Amino acid sequence: MAADGTLGELLDAALSWSEAGASRVLLTSRQPDCNHPGYPLAGDFSHQSLALQGLREGDAVDWFDSLRRLPPKSRFKRPRRDVLIRLFGKVGFHPLSISLLAQQLKQRGPAEVGERLEALLEEQPLNQADRSLLASLELSLEQLPNQCRDWLPRLGVFQGGCLEGMVCPITSFDEADWQELRNSLLIAGLVQTERVAESDLIFLRFHPTLAPALWQKLGKDEQDKLLESYCQAYHQLSNELYKMDRTNSYTACALAQCELPNLLRAVHAVLQTDKTEVGVEFAIKVNPFLNNIGLRRDWRELAEAAAKAGGTVGSQTWYFSHSNLGEQLRQDSQTAAAAEVFADILAGLEETPSYNRCLTLGRLGRCCRRKANLLKQNDTTGRSWMSWPVWNRTNRYGGRPAQPGQT
């Protein structure tokens, strides 16, 4: 499911899709109750809530066999089917848990794995969400070498994974230590490597439960220290991607798409600090990728956050953040909202001629011309297109706007 801020709109849209003809919509969610009138838990056959169960026994065994064929080679014979089914039953036949258990069964016997798994399950609260998955994760983590377990929590700063080249600068791992930890994580099935399209760079995809569990193992001071280096590193990456986009946009976009969860976390974190200029510049470098990838909501939210944190009215930082917001709105065909932003910029600038003033007048003029053309096409009442409210604000910024068709 989407984040809380967008969930209501998504559910409204899905409800309308399900009512279009004979169509049906299937939603999967970790939360059993959507708290939406169109999705009752009972009493309405138009919406039915079904609890997702684990894999069927045969599918679970097939999934295990496919994982067992992957490297590294197992040190033990394949367990009997009934043994596997009893072991997988302890974790509710959850596919993510089975993927971790499959790696453990390459290193030790099923009796040892089952005994330790039961002990870890007893340590988890009965009402704990993903109880079996967290126990499976702990089972994998405790098999890592002692020094690796000490280093591991620092990876919790990342959002689901990262480019491999980002690990050492942020976590301060020595290269040799990182290689040892990397190999241990790969063997345990906690990390997978993926080559980014059209590049030689490697993206490390973490097991879904890994980073959140690791982050909780860090104290507040260490979290703050890691976040500071994390934000600095991703700010630098945004600069590099922004430059790369001019000469190799396909690769730049592919890299940005892999790292978007980290870039967004970092840029919003910086915008919430007193580093206004850094945050605004960071946002301006990230936002074009959001637009290119089609994440319009994230695109608008970041532009609005940058404008809100834009600094003193009239400052260059304030100008850049609000200009970026206005351009985002104009490109999104929100002409009236964009014109209001540009009019606000003009009101905040000094009235003496300047490059920023000239550029903003040009942007406002494009909004006005587009709106005038739309009014001229759609207005059959004879009402003047000059009645658009923003016209009254533009008069004092440089005369009346050009007539439709004029530049």
Short mmCIF file of C-alpha atoms in Angstrom, two decimals:
data_model
loop_
_atom_site.label_atom_id
_atom_site.label_comp_id
_atom_site.label_asym_id
_atom_site.label_seq_id
_atom_site.Cartn_x
_atom_site.Cartn_y
_atom_site.Cartn_z
CA MET A 1 0.00 0.00 0.00
CA ALA A 2 0.98 3.62 -0.46
CA ALA A 3 2.02 6.01 2.29
CA ASP A 4 -0.77 7.45 4.46
CA GLY A 5 -0.80 10.76 2.59
CA THR A 6 -1.76 9.14 -0.70
CA LEU A 7 -3.67 6.08 0.50
CA GLY A 8 -7.10 7.73 0.49
CA GLU A 9 -6.77 8.95 -3.09
CA LEU A 10 -5.46 5.57 -4.21
CA LEU A 11 -8.40 3.76 -2.58
CA ASP A 12 -10.87 6.21 -4.14
CA ALA A 13 -9.36 5.57 -7.57
CA ALA A 14 -9.32 1.79 -7.12
CA LEU A 15 -12.99 1.87 -6.06
CA SER A 16 -13.96 3.69 -9.25
CA TRP A 17 -11.93 1.22 -11.35
CA SER A 18 -13.71 -1.73 -9.74
CA GLU A 19 -17.11 -0.22 -10.64
CA ALA A 20 -16.22 0.26 -14.31
CA GLY A 21 -18.11 -2.44 -16.17
CA ALA A 22 -17.14 -5.98 -15.23
CA SER A 23 -13.66 -5.05 -13.97
CA ARG A 24 -12.28 -6.13 -10.62
CA VAL A 25 -9.38 -4.78 -8.55
CA LEU A 26 -7.09 -6.84 -6.31
CA LEU A 27 -5.22 -4.96 -3.57
CA THR A 28 -2.57 -6.38 -1.27
CA SER A 29 -1.75 -4.67 2.01
CA ARG A 30 -0.02 -5.29 5.31
CA GLN A 31 -2.86 -3.53 7.14
CA PRO A 32 -6.11 -5.52 7.39
CA ASP A 33 -8.42 -2.48 7.68
CA CYS A 34 -8.17 0.34 5.13
CA ASN A 35 -10.43 2.64 7.22
CA HIS A 36 -12.33 3.60 4.08
CA PRO A 37 -16.14 3.42 3.62
CA GLY A 38 -15.75 1.68 0.26
CA TYR A 39 -13.76 -1.19 1.81
CA PRO A 40 -15.79 -2.64 4.70
CA LEU A 41 -14.42 -5.70 6.46
CA ALA A 42 -17.84 -7.41 6.50
CA GLY A 43 -21.43 -7.10 5.32
CA ASP A 44 -20.74 -6.14 1.71
CA PHE A 45 -20.10 -8.64 -1.07
CA SER A 46 -18.79 -5.93 -3.39
CA HIS A 47 -15.63 -5.84 -1.24
CA GLN A 48 -14.17 -8.93 0.36
CA SER A 49 -11.17 -8.94 2.69
CA LEU A 50 -9.12 -12.13 2.52
CA ALA A 51 -6.21 -12.85 4.84
CA LEU A 52 -3.12 -13.80 2.84
CA GLN A 53 -1.70 -17.12 3.90
CA GLY A 54 1.77 -18.50 3.24
CA LEU A 55 2.72 -20.68 0.29
CA ARG A 56 1.12 -24.05 -0.19
CA GLU A 57 3.29 -26.94 1.00
CA GLY A 58 4.24 -28.05 -2.50
CA ASP A 59 4.99 -24.50 -3.62
CA ALA A 60 7.13 -23.91 -0.52
CA VAL A 61 9.22 -27.01 -1.24
CA ASP A 62 9.58 -26.03 -4.91
CA TRP A 63 10.66 -22.53 -3.84
CA PHE A 64 13.25 -24.04 -1.49
CA ASP A 65 14.59 -26.33 -4.23
CA SER A 66 15.01 -23.42 -6.64
CA LEU A 67 16.91 -21.46 -3.98
CA ARG A 68 19.05 -24.46 -3.09
CA ARG A 69 20.33 -24.69 -6.67
CA LEU A 70 21.81 -21.20 -6.40
CA PRO A 71 25.40 -20.69 -5.15
CA PRO A 72 26.99 -21.32 -2.74
CA LYS A 73 26.81 -25.09 -2.86
CA SER A 74 25.19 -26.75 0.13
CA ARG A 75 27.35 -28.64 2.62
CA PHE A 76 24.45 -30.93 3.53
CA LYS A 77 22.16 -33.33 1.73
CA ARG A 78 18.72 -32.10 0.83
CA PRO A 79 16.35 -32.60 3.82
CA ARG A 80 13.36 -34.88 3.38
CA ARG A 81 10.10 -33.30 2.26
CA ASP A 82 8.31 -33.90 5.57
CA VAL A 83 11.23 -32.32 7.47
CA LEU A 84 11.09 -29.24 5.25
CA ILE A 85 7.33 -28.90 5.64
CA ARG A 86 7.57 -29.03 9.46
CA LEU A 87 10.34 -26.43 9.44
CA PHE A 88 8.57 -24.08 7.02
CA GLY A 89 5.36 -24.46 9.02
CA LYS A 90 7.09 -22.76 11.96
CA VAL A 91 7.29 -19.55 9.85
CA GLY A 92 3.86 -19.89 8.31
CA PHE A 93 5.32 -20.85 4.91
CA HIS A 94 6.28 -17.18 4.41
CA PRO A 95 8.34 -16.97 1.20
CA LEU A 96 10.77 -14.37 2.58
CA SER A 97 11.39 -16.50 5.65
CA ILE A 98 11.90 -19.59 3.50
CA SER A 99 14.49 -17.72 1.43
CA LEU A 100 16.51 -17.10 4.62
CA LEU A 101 16.05 -20.64 5.90
CA ALA A 102 17.19 -22.04 2.55
CA GLN A 103 20.55 -20.33 2.99
CA GLN A 104 20.86 -21.58 6.58
CA LEU A 105 20.14 -25.16 5.48
CA LYS A 106 23.20 -25.01 3.24
CA GLN A 107 25.41 -24.36 6.27
CA ARG A 108 23.84 -26.54 9.00
CA GLY A 109 21.35 -29.35 9.45
CA PRO A 110 17.57 -28.95 9.69
CA ALA A 111 17.43 -30.14 13.32
CA GLU A 112 19.85 -27.41 14.44
CA VAL A 113 18.08 -24.77 12.36
CA GLY A 114 14.64 -25.80 13.67
CA GLU A 115 15.72 -25.82 17.32
CA ARG A 116 17.29 -22.38 17.15
CA LEU A 117 14.36 -20.98 15.15
CA GLU A 118 11.90 -22.11 17.84
CA ALA A 119 13.97 -20.34 20.50
CA LEU A 120 14.04 -17.11 18.48
CA LEU A 121 10.28 -17.30 17.85
CA GLU A 122 9.68 -17.53 21.60
CA GLU A 123 11.66 -14.30 22.07
CA GLN A 124 9.32 -12.42 19.70
CA PRO A 125 6.08 -10.98 21.18
CA LEU A 126 3.01 -12.95 20.10
CA ASN A 127 1.38 -9.79 18.69
CA GLN A 128 4.53 -8.73 16.84
CA ALA A 129 3.91 -8.06 13.16
CA ASP A 130 6.09 -10.27 10.92
CA ARG A 131 7.08 -12.29 13.98
CA SER A 132 8.32 -15.30 12.02
CA LEU A 133 10.14 -13.12 9.50
CA LEU A 134 12.03 -11.25 12.22
CA ALA A 135 12.98 -14.53 13.90
CA SER A 136 14.28 -15.86 10.56
CA LEU A 137 16.30 -12.68 10.12
CA GLU A 138 17.86 -13.01 13.57
CA LEU A 139 18.67 -16.64 12.77
CA SER A 140 20.66 -15.45 9.76
CA LEU A 141 22.33 -12.54 11.54
CA GLU A 142 23.63 -14.60 14.43
CA GLN A 143 25.51 -16.87 12.02
CA LEU A 144 27.63 -13.98 10.75
CA PRO A 145 31.20 -13.68 12.08
CA ASN A 146 31.42 -11.69 15.32
CA GLN A 147 33.21 -8.72 13.76
CA CYS A 148 30.62 -8.59 10.95
CA ARG A 149 27.80 -8.42 13.48
CA ASP A 150 29.51 -5.42 15.06
CA TRP A 151 29.77 -3.59 11.72
CA LEU A 152 26.39 -4.59 10.35
CA PRO A 153 24.00 -2.11 12.07
CA ARG A 154 25.53 0.80 10.17
CA LEU A 155 23.88 -0.51 7.01
CA GLY A 156 20.53 0.33 8.60
CA VAL A 157 20.81 3.92 7.39
CA PHE A 158 20.03 2.85 3.81
CA GLN A 159 16.54 2.50 2.40
CA GLY A 160 16.25 -1.04 1.04
CA GLY A 161 19.69 -1.01 -0.59
CA CYS A 162 22.23 1.27 -2.25
CA LEU A 163 24.91 1.53 -4.88
CA GLU A 164 27.90 -0.38 -3.60
CA GLY A 165 30.12 2.67 -3.96
CA MET A 166 28.03 4.53 -1.36
CA VAL A 167 28.66 2.06 1.47
CA CYS A 168 32.20 2.88 2.60
CA PRO A 169 31.98 6.70 2.38
CA ILE A 170 28.85 6.70 4.56
CA THR A 171 29.58 3.90 7.04
CA SER A 172 33.35 4.50 7.28
CA PHE A 173 34.04 0.79 6.69
CA ASP A 174 37.56 -0.14 5.66
CA GLU A 175 37.54 -1.76 2.24
CA ALA A 176 38.79 -5.08 3.63
CA ASP A 177 36.15 -5.08 6.38
CA TRP A 178 33.43 -4.27 3.87
CA GLN A 179 34.45 -7.10 1.55
CA GLU A 180 34.29 -9.57 4.44
CA LEU A 181 30.87 -8.28 5.50
CA ARG A 182 29.63 -8.24 1.91
CA ASN A 183 30.59 -11.85 1.32
CA SER A 184 28.95 -12.94 4.58
CA LEU A 185 25.71 -11.13 3.68
CA LEU A 186 25.64 -12.67 0.21
CA ILE A 187 26.12 -16.19 1.63
CA ALA A 188 23.37 -15.58 4.20
CA GLY A 189 20.97 -14.41 1.48
CA LEU A 190 20.55 -11.00 3.14
CA VAL A 191 21.88 -9.05 0.16
CA GLN A 192 21.63 -9.52 -3.60
CA THR A 193 23.77 -7.79 -6.22
CA GLU A 194 22.30 -6.23 -9.37
CA ARG A 195 24.18 -4.54 -12.19
CA VAL A 196 22.66 -1.17 -13.08
CA ALA A 197 21.60 -0.92 -16.73
CA GLU A 198 24.13 0.64 -19.11
CA SER A 199 26.81 0.90 -16.41
CA ASP A 200 29.43 -1.11 -14.54
CA LEU A 201 28.00 -0.11 -11.16
CA ILE A 202 26.54 -2.60 -8.69
CA PHE A 203 23.36 -2.01 -6.73
CA LEU A 204 23.03 -3.92 -3.46
CA ARG A 205 19.43 -4.92 -2.75
CA PHE A 206 18.83 -5.74 0.91
CA HIS A 207 16.42 -8.31 2.28
CA PRO A 208 13.23 -6.28 3.00
CA THR A 209 13.48 -6.64 6.79
CA LEU A 210 17.22 -6.04 7.07
CA ALA A 211 17.67 -2.26 7.18
CA PRO A 212 14.71 -1.46 9.51
CA ALA A 213 15.85 -4.13 11.98
CA LEU A 214 19.46 -2.92 11.89
CA TRP A 215 18.52 0.75 12.39
CA GLN A 216 16.85 -0.12 15.69
CA LYS A 217 20.13 -1.56 16.97
CA LEU A 218 21.86 1.85 16.82
CA GLY A 219 21.84 4.50 19.53
CA LYS A 220 20.60 8.04 18.86
CA ASP A 221 24.09 9.55 18.66
CA GLU A 222 25.28 6.98 16.14
CA GLN A 223 22.10 7.40 14.10
CA ASP A 224 22.63 11.16 13.93
CA LYS A 225 26.28 10.76 12.91
CA LEU A 226 25.38 8.29 10.17
CA LEU A 227 22.55 10.49 8.89
CA GLU A 228 24.91 13.44 8.56
CA SER A 229 27.38 11.53 6.39
CA TYR A 230 24.46 9.90 4.55
CA CYS A 231 22.98 13.27 3.59
CA GLN A 232 26.36 14.65 2.51
CA ALA A 233 27.07 11.62 0.34
CA TYR A 234 23.68 11.67 -1.37
CA HIS A 235 23.89 15.41 -1.92
CA GLN A 236 27.17 14.79 -3.75
CA LEU A 237 25.57 11.96 -5.72
CA SER A 238 22.72 14.25 -6.79
CA ASN A 239 25.28 16.73 -8.18
CA GLU A 240 27.03 13.97 -10.12
CA LEU A 241 23.77 12.59 -11.53
CA TYR A 242 22.60 16.08 -12.49
CA LYS A 243 25.80 16.62 -14.51
CA MET A 244 25.65 13.11 -16.01
CA ASP A 245 22.09 13.75 -17.16
CA ARG A 246 23.34 16.30 -19.69
CA THR A 247 25.52 13.77 -21.52
CA ASN A 248 24.15 10.34 -20.59
CA SER A 249 20.58 10.77 -19.46
CA TYR A 250 19.64 7.07 -19.74
CA THR A 251 22.31 5.91 -17.30
CA ALA A 252 21.76 8.88 -14.99
CA CYS A 253 18.06 8.11 -14.80
CA ALA A 254 18.72 4.40 -14.18
CA LEU A 255 21.08 5.22 -11.31
CA ALA A 256 18.69 7.79 -9.87
CA GLN A 257 15.80 5.33 -10.01
CA CYS A 258 17.80 2.77 -8.01
CA GLU A 259 18.74 5.35 -5.41
CA LEU A 260 15.49 7.36 -5.23
CA PRO A 261 14.47 6.08 -1.75
CA ASN A 262 17.84 7.21 -0.38
CA LEU A 263 17.90 10.49 -2.32
CA LEU A 264 14.41 11.41 -1.12
CA ARG A 265 15.15 10.53 2.49
CA ALA A 266 18.36 12.56 2.40
CA VAL A 267 16.96 15.65 0.67
CA HIS A 268 13.93 15.88 2.96
CA ALA A 269 16.20 15.44 5.98
CA VAL A 270 18.40 18.34 4.84
CA LEU A 271 15.37 20.56 4.13
CA GLN A 272 14.30 20.10 7.75
CA THR A 273 17.60 21.49 9.04
CA ASP A 274 18.93 25.03 9.02
CA LYS A 275 21.04 24.29 5.91
CA THR A 276 18.56 26.11 3.69
CA GLU A 277 20.78 26.79 0.69
CA VAL A 278 22.13 23.23 0.62
CA GLY A 279 18.63 21.76 0.92
CA VAL A 280 17.17 23.88 -1.88
CA GLU A 281 20.07 23.15 -4.22
CA PHE A 282 19.77 19.44 -3.35
CA ALA A 283 16.05 19.48 -4.18
CA ILE A 284 16.62 21.22 -7.52
CA LYS A 285 19.08 18.47 -8.51
CA VAL A 286 16.76 15.59 -7.49
CA ASN A 287 13.42 16.87 -8.81
CA PRO A 288 14.12 16.49 -12.55
CA PHE A 289 14.60 12.75 -12.04
CA LEU A 290 11.28 12.46 -10.20
CA ASN A 291 9.63 14.16 -13.16
CA ASN A 292 11.40 11.96 -15.72
CA ILE A 293 10.50 8.77 -13.87
CA GLY A 294 6.88 9.89 -13.58
CA LEU A 295 6.64 10.30 -9.79
CA ARG A 296 4.52 13.44 -10.05
CA ARG A 297 3.34 13.51 -6.46
CA ASP A 298 6.87 13.19 -5.04
CA TRP A 299 7.96 15.79 -7.60
CA ARG A 300 5.39 18.34 -6.39
CA GLU A 301 5.90 17.57 -2.69
CA LEU A 302 9.66 18.09 -2.95
CA ALA A 303 9.24 21.37 -4.87
CA GLU A 304 6.78 22.60 -2.22
CA ALA A 305 9.09 21.55 0.63
CA ALA A 306 12.00 23.39 -1.01
CA ALA A 307 9.87 26.52 -1.49
CA LYS A 308 8.74 26.38 2.14
CA ALA A 309 12.35 26.16 3.32
CA GLY A 310 13.52 28.71 0.77
CA GLY A 311 14.95 31.28 3.17
CA THR A 312 14.51 35.04 3.39
CA VAL A 313 12.20 36.63 0.82
CA GLY A 314 14.29 38.18 -1.94
CA SER A 315 17.36 36.00 -1.32
CA GLN A 316 18.85 33.94 -4.12
CA THR A 317 17.96 30.70 -2.32
CA TRP A 318 14.36 31.86 -1.94
CA TYR A 319 14.28 32.85 -5.61
CA PHE A 320 15.59 29.50 -6.85
CA SER A 321 13.26 27.42 -4.67
CA HIS A 322 10.13 29.35 -5.66
CA SER A 323 11.11 29.54 -9.33
CA ASN A 324 11.58 25.77 -9.31
CA LEU A 325 8.12 25.31 -7.77
CA GLY A 326 6.55 27.62 -10.35
CA GLU A 327 8.20 25.79 -13.23
CA GLN A 328 7.10 22.44 -11.79
CA LEU A 329 3.48 23.65 -11.64
CA ARG A 330 3.62 25.14 -15.14
CA GLN A 331 5.01 21.94 -16.65
CA ASP A 332 2.27 20.04 -14.81
CA SER A 333 -0.33 22.23 -16.61
CA GLN A 334 -1.31 23.95 -13.35
CA THR A 335 -1.08 27.31 -15.06
CA ALA A 336 -3.06 29.38 -12.58
CA ALA A 337 -1.09 28.06 -9.59
CA ALA A 338 2.21 28.63 -11.42
CA ALA A 339 1.23 32.20 -12.30
CA GLU A 340 0.45 32.91 -8.64
CA VAL A 341 3.89 31.63 -7.64
CA PHE A 342 5.63 33.81 -10.26
CA ALA A 343 3.55 36.81 -9.21
CA ASP A 344 4.63 36.21 -5.60
CA ILE A 345 8.26 36.09 -6.74
CA LEU A 346 7.89 39.43 -8.50
CA ALA A 347 6.33 40.91 -5.39
CA GLY A 348 9.33 39.75 -3.34
CA LEU A 349 12.00 41.04 -5.74
CA GLU A 350 13.23 44.59 -5.85
CA GLU A 351 11.53 46.69 -8.53
CA THR A 352 14.80 47.68 -10.11
CA PRO A 353 15.58 45.79 -13.37
CA SER A 354 17.47 42.54 -12.81
CA TYR A 355 18.08 39.21 -14.49
CA ASN A 356 15.86 37.37 -12.00
CA ARG A 357 13.05 39.88 -12.50
CA CYS A 358 13.28 39.66 -16.29
CA LEU A 359 13.30 35.85 -16.22
CA THR A 360 10.30 35.72 -13.88
CA LEU A 361 8.32 38.18 -16.03
CA GLY A 362 8.97 35.92 -19.02
CA ARG A 363 7.75 32.87 -17.11
CA LEU A 364 4.68 34.70 -15.90
CA GLY A 365 4.04 35.90 -19.44
CA ARG A 366 4.03 32.32 -20.72
CA CYS A 367 1.47 31.38 -18.07
CA CYS A 368 -0.72 34.35 -18.96
CA ARG A 369 -0.51 33.65 -22.67
CA ARG A 370 -1.48 30.01 -22.15
CA LYS A 371 -4.39 30.96 -19.90
CA ALA A 372 -5.54 33.65 -22.31
CA ASN A 373 -5.53 31.19 -25.20
CA LEU A 374 -7.54 28.68 -23.17
CA LEU A 375 -10.08 31.33 -22.16
CA LYS A 376 -10.38 32.56 -25.71
CA GLN A 377 -11.03 29.00 -26.95
CA ASN A 378 -13.51 28.03 -24.23
CA ASP A 379 -15.29 31.28 -23.34
CA THR A 380 -18.45 31.69 -25.46
CA THR A 381 -20.06 34.31 -23.18
CA GLY A 382 -18.09 37.25 -24.50
CA ARG A 383 -16.38 37.68 -21.12
CA SER A 384 -12.94 39.20 -21.50
CA TRP A 385 -9.98 36.90 -20.95
CA MET A 386 -8.48 39.82 -19.04
CA SER A 387 -10.80 38.92 -16.15
CA TRP A 388 -8.37 36.23 -14.98
CA PRO A 389 -7.46 37.34 -11.40
CA VAL A 390 -3.70 37.25 -11.89
CA TRP A 391 -3.99 40.05 -14.48
CA ASN A 392 -4.65 42.58 -11.72
CA ARG A 393 -1.40 41.55 -10.05
CA THR A 394 0.71 41.70 -13.21
CA ASN A 395 -0.06 45.32 -14.12
CA ARG A 396 2.30 46.77 -11.55
CA TYR A 397 5.13 44.38 -12.58
CA GLY A 398 5.64 45.56 -16.12
CA GLY A 399 2.47 46.66 -17.92
CA ARG A 400 -0.38 44.62 -19.30
CA PRO A 401 0.40 41.17 -20.65
CA ALA A 402 0.66 40.52 -24.33
CA GLN A 403 -2.56 39.80 -26.25
CA PRO A 404 -3.13 36.16 -27.25
CA GLY A 405 -0.94 35.25 -30.16
CA GLN A 406 1.62 37.92 -29.32
CA THR A 407 4.99 37.23 -27.70
#
